[in-house]
Amino acid sequence: MRSSELPQVKALGLFETMSDQSFERLMQAAYLQTFPAHLTLIHEGVTADFLYVLVEGAVELYAAANGREETMAVVRPVETFILAAVLKDAVYLMAARTIARSRILLVPAADVRLAFEEDAAFARAIVSELATRYRGVVKEHKNIKLRSSVERLANRLIRYEAEQGGHGVLELPYEKRILASLLGMTPENLSRALRTLKPYGVLVSGSTIRLTDRKALETLAKPSAFIDVDAS
Amino acid sequence: MRSSELPQVKALGLFETMSDQSFERLMQAAYLQTFPAHLTLIHEGVTADFLYVLVEGAVELYAAANGREETMAVVRPVETFILAAVLKDAVYLMAARTIARSRILLVPAADVRLAFEEDAAFARAIVSELATRYRGVVKEHKNIKLRSSVERLANRLIRYEAEQGGHGVLELPYEKRILASLLGMTPENLSRALRTLKPYGVLVSGSTIRLTDRKALETLAKPSAFIDVDAS
DNA sequence: AATCCCGCTTGATTTACATCAACTCTCACC
DNA sequence: GGTGAGAGTTGATGTAAATCAAGCGGGATT
């Protein structure tokens, strides 16, 4: 694999500390591929053959049961996904599909496990990454169990606004129906929840949202470092 | 630390492959302590100073926000808890309290991180453990997002019955109010949910439950290897 | 420009679950 | 052996959110 995206991949927390040699070898086994939007990349229950690195685009991780389907997470570039299944040589617990046209690096699972054995720095990075992801899911789980849907939405808006520069404006990074599912609600309810937030200074115009009263919104949302913050 | 429980601890997936020397050193830094029931061991938001190994008893992991409090998991012997926080040298995301009188091994976090650096087998075991835990939370998250409370209860009963030998009888391993919170419902609703399961052969007598119609119960519960099974 | 499609919104209704309140039962404790 | 506290149950009621059903509006297709 040769490409201009390589430096971005190497810059990822997971890869940046590993030796250049190991990284080189790992990348030689990898494929960079472009997928159209709305293509299913991974099916639930299939053995994990690749570690995926999303270089460009957007990918939705989802799960289905009982005829229902819910979005579990949305992956944005540059980020890896389904690391745990690869390490355990197990079956994917979530399915994945592209939201938009995406450039994705596919690293064979066996090579990842080999590099883990041979490069101590990579092993350390993997542990750090896994622990962070673990904590991320725990936070998401707390989010669902402890907050109402309006509170979840409010906190999500606050987070997006901060990620996008903190200028009081935010752009929803994907369709509202996906956001709704991610927040554990129906599209209809997301629509209503946004209107509920209007008195708290949330002005919606399509996928652009302005927050004009942070104080009020935060009073409602009660953001918490133990639920909302991404890092560590 | 010297005690008759040491072999049980060494037998844990996390420790069994590590060198005797590293294990010895780790245990020398550790304390074995007995705590009474209903004692809070860990507060949310405090820096992780110890890796905990529950040797005997039962521990509830819970989280609070918005004046609400929910059980996130129940730890049973012999098992470790809050490994991710220890590895990241971060703050606990969940609080912990004993459900019953418990014997707990406290391993200083710094020693765990040191052993991780020095013992490659231990590093491997940690990755495996973390990945398994990660997948466990993902499953729990799917459980909450994709199933109704009655379905969650039905699957939980099926799981307990299997764990306890598959003889059609199971003992609830802790109080119903904790089970209710773990399943994301109120105690009142757990009570009612158990009654709605009566036509499916669920006979309740205190904390003892008999399952007399597995077929019917499974038809309702639709257990899934990607949500319910513990291993990998 | 007309048409279709699909995401989104809005309103009406239903449903699952929480809350509130009262009562029973068990068990620890004096 | 009586008393009180807390777990569990049951019933009545309230509420958040899902479902059902139209309709709107913007973008792609022809």
Coordinates of C-alpha atoms (C1' of nucleotides) in Angstrom, one line a residue:
Chain A
M1 CA 0.0 0.0 0.0
R2 CA 1.4 3.4 -1.0
S3 CA -0.6 6.6 -0.7
S4 CA -0.7 10.1 0.4
E5 CA -2.9 9.1 3.3
L6 CA -0.2 7.1 5.0
P7 CA 1.1 9.9 7.2
Q8 CA -2.4 10.5 8.5
V9 CA -2.7 6.8 9.4
K10 CA 0.7 6.7 11.1
A11 CA -0.4 9.7 13.1
L12 CA -3.2 7.8 14.7
G13 CA -2.7 7.0 18.4
L14 CA -2.8 3.3 17.6
F15 CA 0.1 3.5 15.1
E16 CA 2.2 6.5 16.0
T17 CA 4.5 4.9 18.6
M18 CA 5.1 1.7 16.7
S19 CA 8.4 1.2 14.9
D20 CA 8.6 2.4 11.4
Q21 CA 9.6 -1.1 10.4
S22 CA 6.6 -2.8 11.9
F23 CA 4.3 -0.1 10.5
E24 CA 5.9 -0.5 7.1
R25 CA 5.3 -4.2 7.1
L26 CA 1.7 -3.8 8.4
M27 CA 0.9 -1.4 5.6
Q28 CA 2.4 -3.6 3.0
A29 CA -0.2 -6.2 3.8
A30 CA -3.0 -3.7 3.8
Y31 CA -5.3 -2.5 1.1
L32 CA -6.7 0.9 0.5
Q33 CA -10.0 0.9 -1.1
T34 CA -12.8 3.3 -1.9
F35 CA -16.4 2.4 -1.3
P36 CA -19.5 4.1 -2.4
A37 CA -22.1 5.4 0.0
H38 CA -24.6 3.0 1.7
L39 CA -22.5 -0.1 1.1
T40 CA -22.5 -2.7 3.8
L41 CA -18.8 -3.4 4.7
I42 CA -19.3 -5.8 7.6
H43 CA -22.1 -8.2 8.6
E44 CA -22.8 -9.1 12.2
G45 CA -21.6 -12.6 13.1
V46 CA -18.9 -12.9 10.5
T47 CA -15.3 -13.6 11.6
A48 CA -13.1 -10.5 11.8
D49 CA -10.7 -10.7 8.9
F50 CA -9.6 -7.1 8.8
L51 CA -8.9 -4.1 11.0
Y52 CA -10.6 -1.2 9.3
V53 CA -9.1 2.3 9.2
L54 CA -11.5 5.0 7.9
V55 CA -9.3 7.5 6.0
E56 CA -12.1 9.5 4.5
G57 CA -15.9 9.5 4.5
A58 CA -18.1 8.2 7.3
V59 CA -19.2 4.8 8.5
E60 CA -22.1 3.7 10.6
L61 CA -21.8 0.8 13.1
Y62 CA -25.2 -0.7 13.7
A63 CA -26.8 -3.8 15.2
A64 CA -30.0 -5.6 14.5
A65 CA -32.3 -7.9 16.5
N66 CA -36.0 -8.6 16.7
G67 CA -36.6 -6.9 13.4
R68 CA -35.3 -3.7 14.9
E69 CA -32.1 -2.0 13.9
E70 CA -30.2 0.7 15.9
T71 CA -27.1 2.7 15.1
M72 CA -24.4 2.0 17.7
A73 CA -21.8 4.5 16.7
V74 CA -20.6 6.6 13.8
V75 CA -17.0 6.5 12.8
R76 CA -15.3 9.6 11.4
P77 CA -11.9 9.9 9.8
V78 CA -9.2 9.2 10.7
E79 CA -10.2 6.4 13.0
T80 CA -10.0 2.6 13.3
F81 CA -13.0 0.4 14.0
I82 CA -13.7 -3.2 15.2
L83 CA -10.3 -3.6 16.9
A84 CA -11.6 -5.8 19.6
A85 CA -13.0 -8.5 17.3
V86 CA -9.7 -8.5 15.4
L87 CA -7.6 -9.0 18.5
K88 CA -9.8 -11.8 19.9
D89 CA -10.0 -13.4 16.4
A90 CA -13.7 -13.4 17.0
V91 CA -16.9 -12.5 15.2
Y92 CA -18.0 -9.0 14.5
L93 CA -20.7 -7.9 17.1
M94 CA -21.7 -4.9 15.0
A95 CA -22.4 -4.5 11.3
A96 CA -20.9 -1.6 9.4
R97 CA -22.0 0.4 6.4
T98 CA -20.7 3.5 4.7
I99 CA -22.8 6.7 5.2
A100 CA -20.9 8.5 2.5
R101 CA -18.3 7.5 -0.2
S102 CA -15.4 6.4 1.9
R103 CA -11.7 5.6 1.6
I104 CA -10.9 2.7 3.9
L105 CA -7.7 0.9 4.7
L106 CA -8.1 -2.8 5.3
V107 CA -5.4 -4.3 7.5
P108 CA -5.5 -8.1 7.6
A109 CA -6.3 -9.2 11.2
A110 CA -3.5 -11.8 11.3
D111 CA -0.9 -9.1 10.5
V112 CA -2.3 -6.9 13.3
R113 CA -2.0 -9.8 15.8
L114 CA 1.6 -10.5 14.5
A115 CA 2.6 -6.9 14.9
F116 CA 1.2 -6.9 18.4
E117 CA 3.4 -9.8 19.3
E118 CA 6.5 -8.3 17.8
D119 CA 6.3 -4.7 18.6
A120 CA 6.0 -3.8 22.3
A121 CA 5.2 -0.2 21.6
F122 CA 2.3 -1.3 19.4
A123 CA 1.1 -3.6 22.1
R124 CA 1.1 -0.6 24.5
A125 CA -0.8 1.5 22.0
I126 CA -3.4 -1.2 21.5
V127 CA -4.0 -1.5 25.3
S128 CA -4.4 2.3 25.5
E129 CA -6.8 2.3 22.5
L130 CA -8.8 -0.6 23.8
A131 CA -9.1 0.9 27.3
T132 CA -10.2 4.2 25.8
R133 CA -12.8 2.5 23.6
Y134 CA -14.0 0.5 26.6
R135 CA -14.5 3.6 28.6
G136 CA -16.3 5.2 25.6
V137 CA -18.9 2.4 25.5
V138 CA -19.3 2.6 29.3
K139 CA -20.0 6.3 28.9
E140 CA -22.5 5.7 26.1
H141 CA -24.2 3.1 28.2
K142 CA -24.5 5.5 31.1
N143 CA -25.8 8.1 28.8
I144 CA -28.7 5.8 27.7
K145 CA -29.4 4.5 31.2
L146 CA -29.3 7.8 33.1
R147 CA -30.7 10.5 30.8
S148 CA -33.9 11.2 29.0
S149 CA -33.8 11.5 25.2
V150 CA -34.0 15.3 25.4
E151 CA -31.1 15.4 27.7
R152 CA -29.1 13.1 25.5
L153 CA -29.8 15.4 22.5
A154 CA -28.9 18.5 24.4
N155 CA -25.6 17.1 25.4
R156 CA -24.9 15.9 21.9
L157 CA -25.5 19.3 20.6
I158 CA -23.1 20.8 23.1
R159 CA -20.5 18.3 22.2
Y160 CA -20.7 18.9 18.5
E161 CA -20.6 22.7 19.0
A162 CA -17.4 22.3 21.0
E163 CA -15.8 20.0 18.5
Q164 CA -16.6 22.4 15.7
G165 CA -14.9 25.3 17.2
G166 CA -17.2 26.6 19.9
H167 CA -18.6 29.5 17.9
G168 CA -22.2 28.9 18.8
V169 CA -23.0 27.1 15.6
L170 CA -22.8 23.5 14.6
E171 CA -23.5 21.4 11.6
L172 CA -25.0 18.0 12.2
P173 CA -22.4 15.6 10.8
Y174 CA -24.9 13.2 9.3
E175 CA -28.6 12.6 8.7
K176 CA -31.1 13.2 11.4
R177 CA -32.5 9.7 11.2
I178 CA -29.0 8.3 12.0
L179 CA -28.5 10.8 14.8
A180 CA -31.9 9.8 16.2
S181 CA -31.0 6.1 16.2
L182 CA -27.6 6.9 17.8
L183 CA -29.4 8.8 20.5
G184 CA -31.8 5.9 21.0
M185 CA -34.9 7.6 19.7
T186 CA -37.1 7.7 16.6
P187 CA -36.7 10.4 13.9
E188 CA -40.2 11.8 14.8
N189 CA -39.1 12.2 18.4
L190 CA -35.8 13.9 17.5
S191 CA -37.8 16.4 15.6
R192 CA -40.0 17.1 18.6
A193 CA -37.0 17.1 21.0
L194 CA -35.4 19.8 18.9
R195 CA -38.5 21.9 19.3
T196 CA -38.5 21.2 23.0
L197 CA -35.1 22.8 23.1
K198 CA -36.1 25.9 21.3
P199 CA -36.8 27.8 24.6
Y200 CA -33.2 26.9 25.5
G201 CA -31.7 28.8 22.6
V202 CA -31.5 26.0 20.1
L203 CA -32.3 27.4 16.7
V204 CA -32.6 24.8 14.0
S205 CA -32.3 25.5 10.3
G206 CA -31.9 22.2 8.4
S207 CA -28.7 20.6 9.5
T208 CA -27.3 23.8 10.9
I209 CA -28.0 24.6 14.5
R210 CA -27.3 27.7 16.5
L211 CA -26.9 27.7 20.2
T212 CA -27.8 31.1 21.5
D213 CA -28.1 30.4 25.2
R214 CA -25.4 28.1 26.4
K215 CA -26.2 28.7 30.1
A216 CA -29.8 27.6 29.8
L217 CA -28.9 24.6 27.6
E218 CA -26.3 23.4 30.0
T219 CA -28.6 23.8 32.9
L220 CA -30.9 21.4 31.2
A221 CA -28.3 19.1 29.8
K222 CA -26.1 18.9 32.9
P223 CA -23.0 17.7 30.9
S224 CA -20.7 15.4 32.9
A225 CA -17.0 14.7 32.4
F226 CA -17.9 11.1 33.2
I227 CA -20.4 10.7 30.4
D228 CA -19.7 13.2 27.7
V229 CA -16.0 13.9 27.2
D230 CA -14.3 11.7 24.6
A231 CA -10.7 11.5 25.6
S232 CA -9.2 9.0 28.1
Chain B
M1 CA 0.1 -11.0 50.6
R2 CA -0.1 -14.7 51.5
S3 CA -3.3 -16.6 51.5
S4 CA -5.2 -19.6 50.4
E5 CA -7.0 -17.6 47.7
L6 CA -3.8 -17.0 45.7
P7 CA -4.2 -20.1 43.5
Q8 CA -7.7 -18.9 42.5
V9 CA -6.4 -15.5 41.6
K10 CA -3.5 -17.0 39.6
A11 CA -6.1 -19.1 37.8
L12 CA -7.8 -16.0 36.4
G13 CA -7.4 -15.5 32.7
L14 CA -5.7 -12.2 33.4
F15 CA -2.9 -13.8 35.5
E16 CA -2.6 -17.4 34.6
T17 CA -0.1 -16.9 31.7
M18 CA 2.1 -14.4 33.4
S19 CA 5.4 -15.5 34.8
D20 CA 5.5 -16.8 38.4
Q21 CA 8.1 -14.2 39.2
S22 CA 6.0 -11.2 37.9
F23 CA 2.9 -12.6 39.7
E24 CA 4.8 -13.1 42.9
R25 CA 6.0 -9.5 42.8
L26 CA 2.6 -8.2 41.9
M27 CA 1.0 -10.0 44.8
Q28 CA 3.6 -8.8 47.2
A29 CA 2.5 -5.3 46.6
A30 CA -1.2 -6.3 47.0
Y31 CA -3.5 -6.3 50.0
L32 CA -6.2 -8.7 50.7
Q33 CA -9.0 -7.1 52.7
T34 CA -12.4 -8.1 53.9
F35 CA -15.2 -5.5 53.6
P36 CA -18.7 -5.6 55.1
A37 CA -21.8 -5.5 53.0
H38 CA -23.1 -2.2 51.5
L39 CA -19.8 -0.5 51.8
T40 CA -18.8 1.9 49.0
L41 CA -15.4 0.9 47.7
I42 CA -15.0 3.3 44.8
H43 CA -16.4 6.7 44.1
E44 CA -17.0 7.9 40.5
G45 CA -14.4 10.5 39.4
V46 CA -11.6 9.4 41.7
T47 CA -8.2 8.5 40.3
A48 CA -7.8 4.7 39.9
D49 CA -5.3 3.7 42.6
F50 CA -5.9 0.0 42.6
L51 CA -7.0 -2.9 40.4
Y52 CA -9.6 -4.8 42.3
V53 CA -9.9 -8.6 42.4
L54 CA -13.1 -9.9 44.0
V55 CA -12.1 -13.1 45.7
E56 CA -15.4 -13.7 47.6
G57 CA -18.7 -12.0 47.9
A58 CA -20.4 -9.7 45.4
V59 CA -19.8 -6.1 44.2
E60 CA -22.2 -3.8 42.4
L61 CA -20.8 -1.3 39.9
Y62 CA -23.1 1.7 39.5
A63 CA -23.3 5.1 38.1
A64 CA -25.2 8.2 39.1
A65 CA -26.4 11.4 37.4
N66 CA -29.3 13.7 37.5
G67 CA -30.3 12.4 40.9
R68 CA -30.8 9.0 39.4
E69 CA -28.7 5.9 40.0
E70 CA -28.4 2.8 38.0
T71 CA -26.6 -0.5 38.4
M72 CA -24.2 -1.0 35.5
A73 CA -22.9 -4.5 36.4
V74 CA -22.5 -7.0 39.2
V75 CA -19.2 -8.6 39.8
R76 CA -19.0 -12.1 41.0
P77 CA -15.9 -14.0 42.3
V78 CA -13.3 -14.6 41.1
E79 CA -13.1 -11.6 38.8
T80 CA -11.3 -8.3 38.4
F81 CA -12.9 -4.9 38.0
I82 CA -12.0 -1.5 36.7
L83 CA -9.0 -2.6 34.7
A84 CA -9.4 0.0 32.0
A85 CA -9.2 2.9 34.5
V86 CA -6.1 1.4 36.0
L87 CA -4.3 1.0 32.7
K88 CA -5.2 4.5 31.5
D89 CA -4.2 5.9 34.9
A90 CA -7.6 7.6 34.7
V91 CA -10.5 8.3 36.9
Y92 CA -13.1 5.7 37.7
L93 CA -16.2 6.0 35.5
M94 CA -18.3 3.8 37.8
A95 CA -18.7 3.6 41.5
A96 CA -18.5 0.3 43.4
R97 CA -20.1 -1.0 46.5
T98 CA -20.2 -4.4 48.1
I99 CA -23.5 -6.2 48.0
A100 CA -22.4 -8.8 50.5
R101 CA -19.5 -9.2 52.8
S102 CA -16.5 -9.5 50.4
R103 CA -12.9 -10.5 50.3
I104 CA -11.1 -8.3 47.9
L105 CA -7.5 -8.2 46.6
L106 CA -6.3 -4.6 46.0
V107 CA -3.4 -4.4 43.6
P108 CA -1.7 -1.0 43.3
A109 CA -2.3 0.4 39.9
A110 CA 1.3 1.4 39.4
D111 CA 2.4 -2.2 39.9
V112 CA -0.1 -3.5 37.4
R113 CA 1.2 -1.0 34.8
L114 CA 4.8 -2.0 35.6
A115 CA 4.1 -5.7 35.3
F116 CA 2.4 -5.0 32.0
E117 CA 5.6 -3.4 30.7
E118 CA 7.9 -6.2 31.9
D119 CA 5.9 -9.3 31.2
A120 CA 4.8 -9.9 27.6
A121 CA 2.5 -12.7 28.5
F122 CA 0.7 -10.5 31.0
A123 CA 0.4 -7.8 28.3
R124 CA -1.2 -10.3 26.0
A125 CA -3.6 -11.4 28.7
I126 CA -4.5 -7.8 29.4
V127 CA -5.4 -7.2 25.8
S128 CA -7.5 -10.3 25.7
E129 CA -9.3 -9.3 28.9
L130 CA -9.9 -5.7 27.8
A131 CA -11.2 -6.8 24.4
T132 CA -13.5 -9.3 26.1
R133 CA -14.8 -6.7 28.4
Y134 CA -15.2 -4.2 25.6
R135 CA -17.3 -6.8 23.7
G136 CA -19.3 -7.4 26.9
V137 CA -20.3 -3.8 27.2
V138 CA -21.2 -3.6 23.5
K139 CA -23.5 -6.6 24.1
E140 CA -25.1 -5.0 27.1
H141 CA -25.6 -1.8 25.1
K142 CA -27.2 -3.8 22.3
N143 CA -29.4 -5.5 24.9
I144 CA -30.7 -2.2 26.1
K145 CA -31.2 -0.6 22.7
L146 CA -32.8 -3.5 20.9
R147 CA -34.9 -5.3 23.4
S148 CA -37.9 -4.5 25.6
S149 CA -37.7 -4.9 29.4
V150 CA -39.6 -8.2 29.3
E151 CA -37.3 -9.6 26.6
R152 CA -34.2 -8.5 28.6
L153 CA -35.6 -10.2 31.7
A154 CA -36.5 -13.4 29.8
N155 CA -33.0 -13.6 28.4
R156 CA -31.4 -13.0 31.7
L157 CA -33.4 -15.8 33.3
I158 CA -32.3 -18.1 30.5
R159 CA -28.7 -17.2 31.1
Y160 CA -28.8 -17.7 34.8
E161 CA -30.5 -21.1 34.4
A162 CA -27.7 -22.2 32.0
E163 CA -25.0 -20.9 34.3
Q164 CA -26.5 -22.8 37.2
G165 CA -26.5 -26.1 35.5
G166 CA -29.4 -26.1 33.2
H167 CA -31.7 -28.0 35.5
G168 CA -34.7 -25.8 34.9
V169 CA -34.2 -24.0 38.2
L170 CA -32.4 -20.9 39.0
E171 CA -31.6 -18.8 42.0
L172 CA -31.5 -15.0 41.5
P173 CA -27.9 -14.2 42.5
Y174 CA -28.9 -10.9 44.2
E175 CA -31.8 -8.8 45.3
K176 CA -34.5 -8.1 42.8
R177 CA -34.1 -4.3 43.1
I178 CA -30.5 -4.7 41.9
L179 CA -31.5 -7.0 39.1
A180 CA -34.2 -4.5 38.1
S181 CA -31.7 -1.7 37.9
L182 CA -29.3 -3.8 36.0
L183 CA -32.0 -4.6 33.5
G184 CA -32.9 -1.0 33.2
M185 CA -36.3 -1.1 34.9
T186 CA -37.9 -0.3 38.2
P187 CA -38.5 -2.9 40.9
E188 CA -42.2 -2.5 40.4
N189 CA -41.9 -3.3 36.7
L190 CA -39.6 -6.3 37.3
S191 CA -42.4 -7.7 39.5
R192 CA -44.9 -7.2 36.8
A193 CA -42.6 -8.5 34.1
L194 CA -42.2 -11.7 36.0
R195 CA -45.9 -12.1 36.1
T196 CA -46.2 -11.5 32.3
L197 CA -43.7 -14.3 31.9
K198 CA -45.9 -16.8 33.8
P199 CA -47.7 -18.0 30.7
Y200 CA -44.2 -18.8 29.4
G201 CA -43.5 -21.2 32.2
V202 CA -41.7 -18.9 34.6
L203 CA -42.7 -19.9 38.1
V204 CA -41.5 -17.5 40.8
S205 CA -41.1 -18.4 44.4
G206 CA -39.1 -15.7 46.2
S207 CA -35.6 -15.7 44.6
T208 CA -36.0 -19.2 43.2
I209 CA -37.4 -19.4 39.7
R210 CA -38.4 -22.5 37.8
L211 CA -38.5 -22.5 34.0
T212 CA -41.0 -25.2 32.9
D213 CA -41.4 -24.3 29.2
R214 CA -38.0 -23.4 27.7
K215 CA -39.4 -23.5 24.1
A216 CA -42.0 -20.9 24.8
L217 CA -39.6 -18.7 26.8
E218 CA -37.0 -18.8 24.1
T219 CA -39.5 -18.0 21.4
L220 CA -40.3 -14.8 23.4
A221 CA -36.7 -14.0 24.4
K222 CA -35.0 -14.8 21.1
P223 CA -31.6 -15.2 22.7
S224 CA -28.7 -14.2 20.5
A225 CA -25.1 -15.3 20.5
F226 CA -24.2 -11.6 19.7
I227 CA -25.9 -10.2 22.7
D228 CA -26.2 -12.9 25.4
V229 CA -23.2 -15.2 25.5
D230 CA -20.5 -14.1 27.8
A231 CA -17.3 -15.6 26.4
S232 CA -15.1 -13.9 23.8
Chain C
dA1 C1' -40.6 22.3 -15.8
dA2 C1' -43.1 18.3 -14.1
dT3 C1' -42.5 14.1 -11.4
dC4 C1' -41.0 11.1 -8.1
dC5 C1' -38.7 10.0 -4.0
dC6 C1' -37.1 10.4 0.4
dG7 C1' -35.9 12.9 4.6
dC8 C1' -38.2 15.4 7.7
dT9 C1' -42.0 17.4 10.3
dT10 C1' -46.5 17.6 12.5
dG11 C1' -50.5 15.9 14.7
dA12 C1' -53.4 12.0 16.8
dT13 C1' -53.2 7.9 19.2
dT14 C1' -51.2 4.0 21.6
dT15 C1' -48.0 1.7 24.4
dA16 C1' -44.4 0.7 27.6
dC17 C1' -42.8 2.0 31.5
dA18 C1' -42.3 5.2 35.6
dT19 C1' -44.3 7.1 39.5
dC20 C1' -47.2 7.3 43.4
dA21 C1' -49.5 5.0 47.1
dA22 C1' -50.9 1.4 50.0
dC23 C1' -50.2 -3.0 51.8
dT24 C1' -47.8 -7.5 53.0
dC25 C1' -44.1 -10.2 54.4
dT26 C1' -39.8 -11.3 56.3
dC27 C1' -36.3 -10.7 59.4
dA28 C1' -33.2 -8.3 62.5
dC29 C1' -33.2 -6.4 66.9
dC30 C1' -34.6 -4.9 71.5
Chain D
dG1 C1' -42.6 -12.0 71.3
dG2 C1' -43.4 -7.4 69.7
dT3 C1' -41.7 -3.7 66.7
dG4 C1' -39.8 -1.5 62.9
dA5 C1' -37.4 -1.1 58.7
dG6 C1' -36.8 -2.5 54.2
dA7 C1' -37.9 -5.7 50.1
dG8 C1' -41.4 -7.0 47.3
dT9 C1' -46.0 -6.8 45.4
dT10 C1' -50.2 -4.8 43.6
dG11 C1' -53.2 -1.3 41.8
dA12 C1' -54.2 3.4 40.1
dT13 C1' -52.4 7.0 37.5
dG14 C1' -49.1 9.8 34.9
dT15 C1' -45.8 10.5 31.3
dA16 C1' -42.1 9.8 27.8
dA17 C1' -41.6 7.9 23.8
dA18 C1' -43.2 4.8 19.9
dT19 C1' -46.3 4.2 16.4
dC20 C1' -49.5 5.5 12.9
dA21 C1' -50.9 8.6 9.5
dA22 C1' -50.7 12.7 6.6
dG23 C1' -48.4 16.1 4.4
dC24 C1' -44.4 19.2 3.3
dG25 C1' -40.3 20.4 0.7
dG26 C1' -36.0 19.9 -1.6
dG27 C1' -33.1 17.4 -4.7
dA28 C1' -32.4 14.1 -8.4
dT29 C1' -34.4 12.1 -12.7
dT30 C1' -36.7 12.4 -16.9

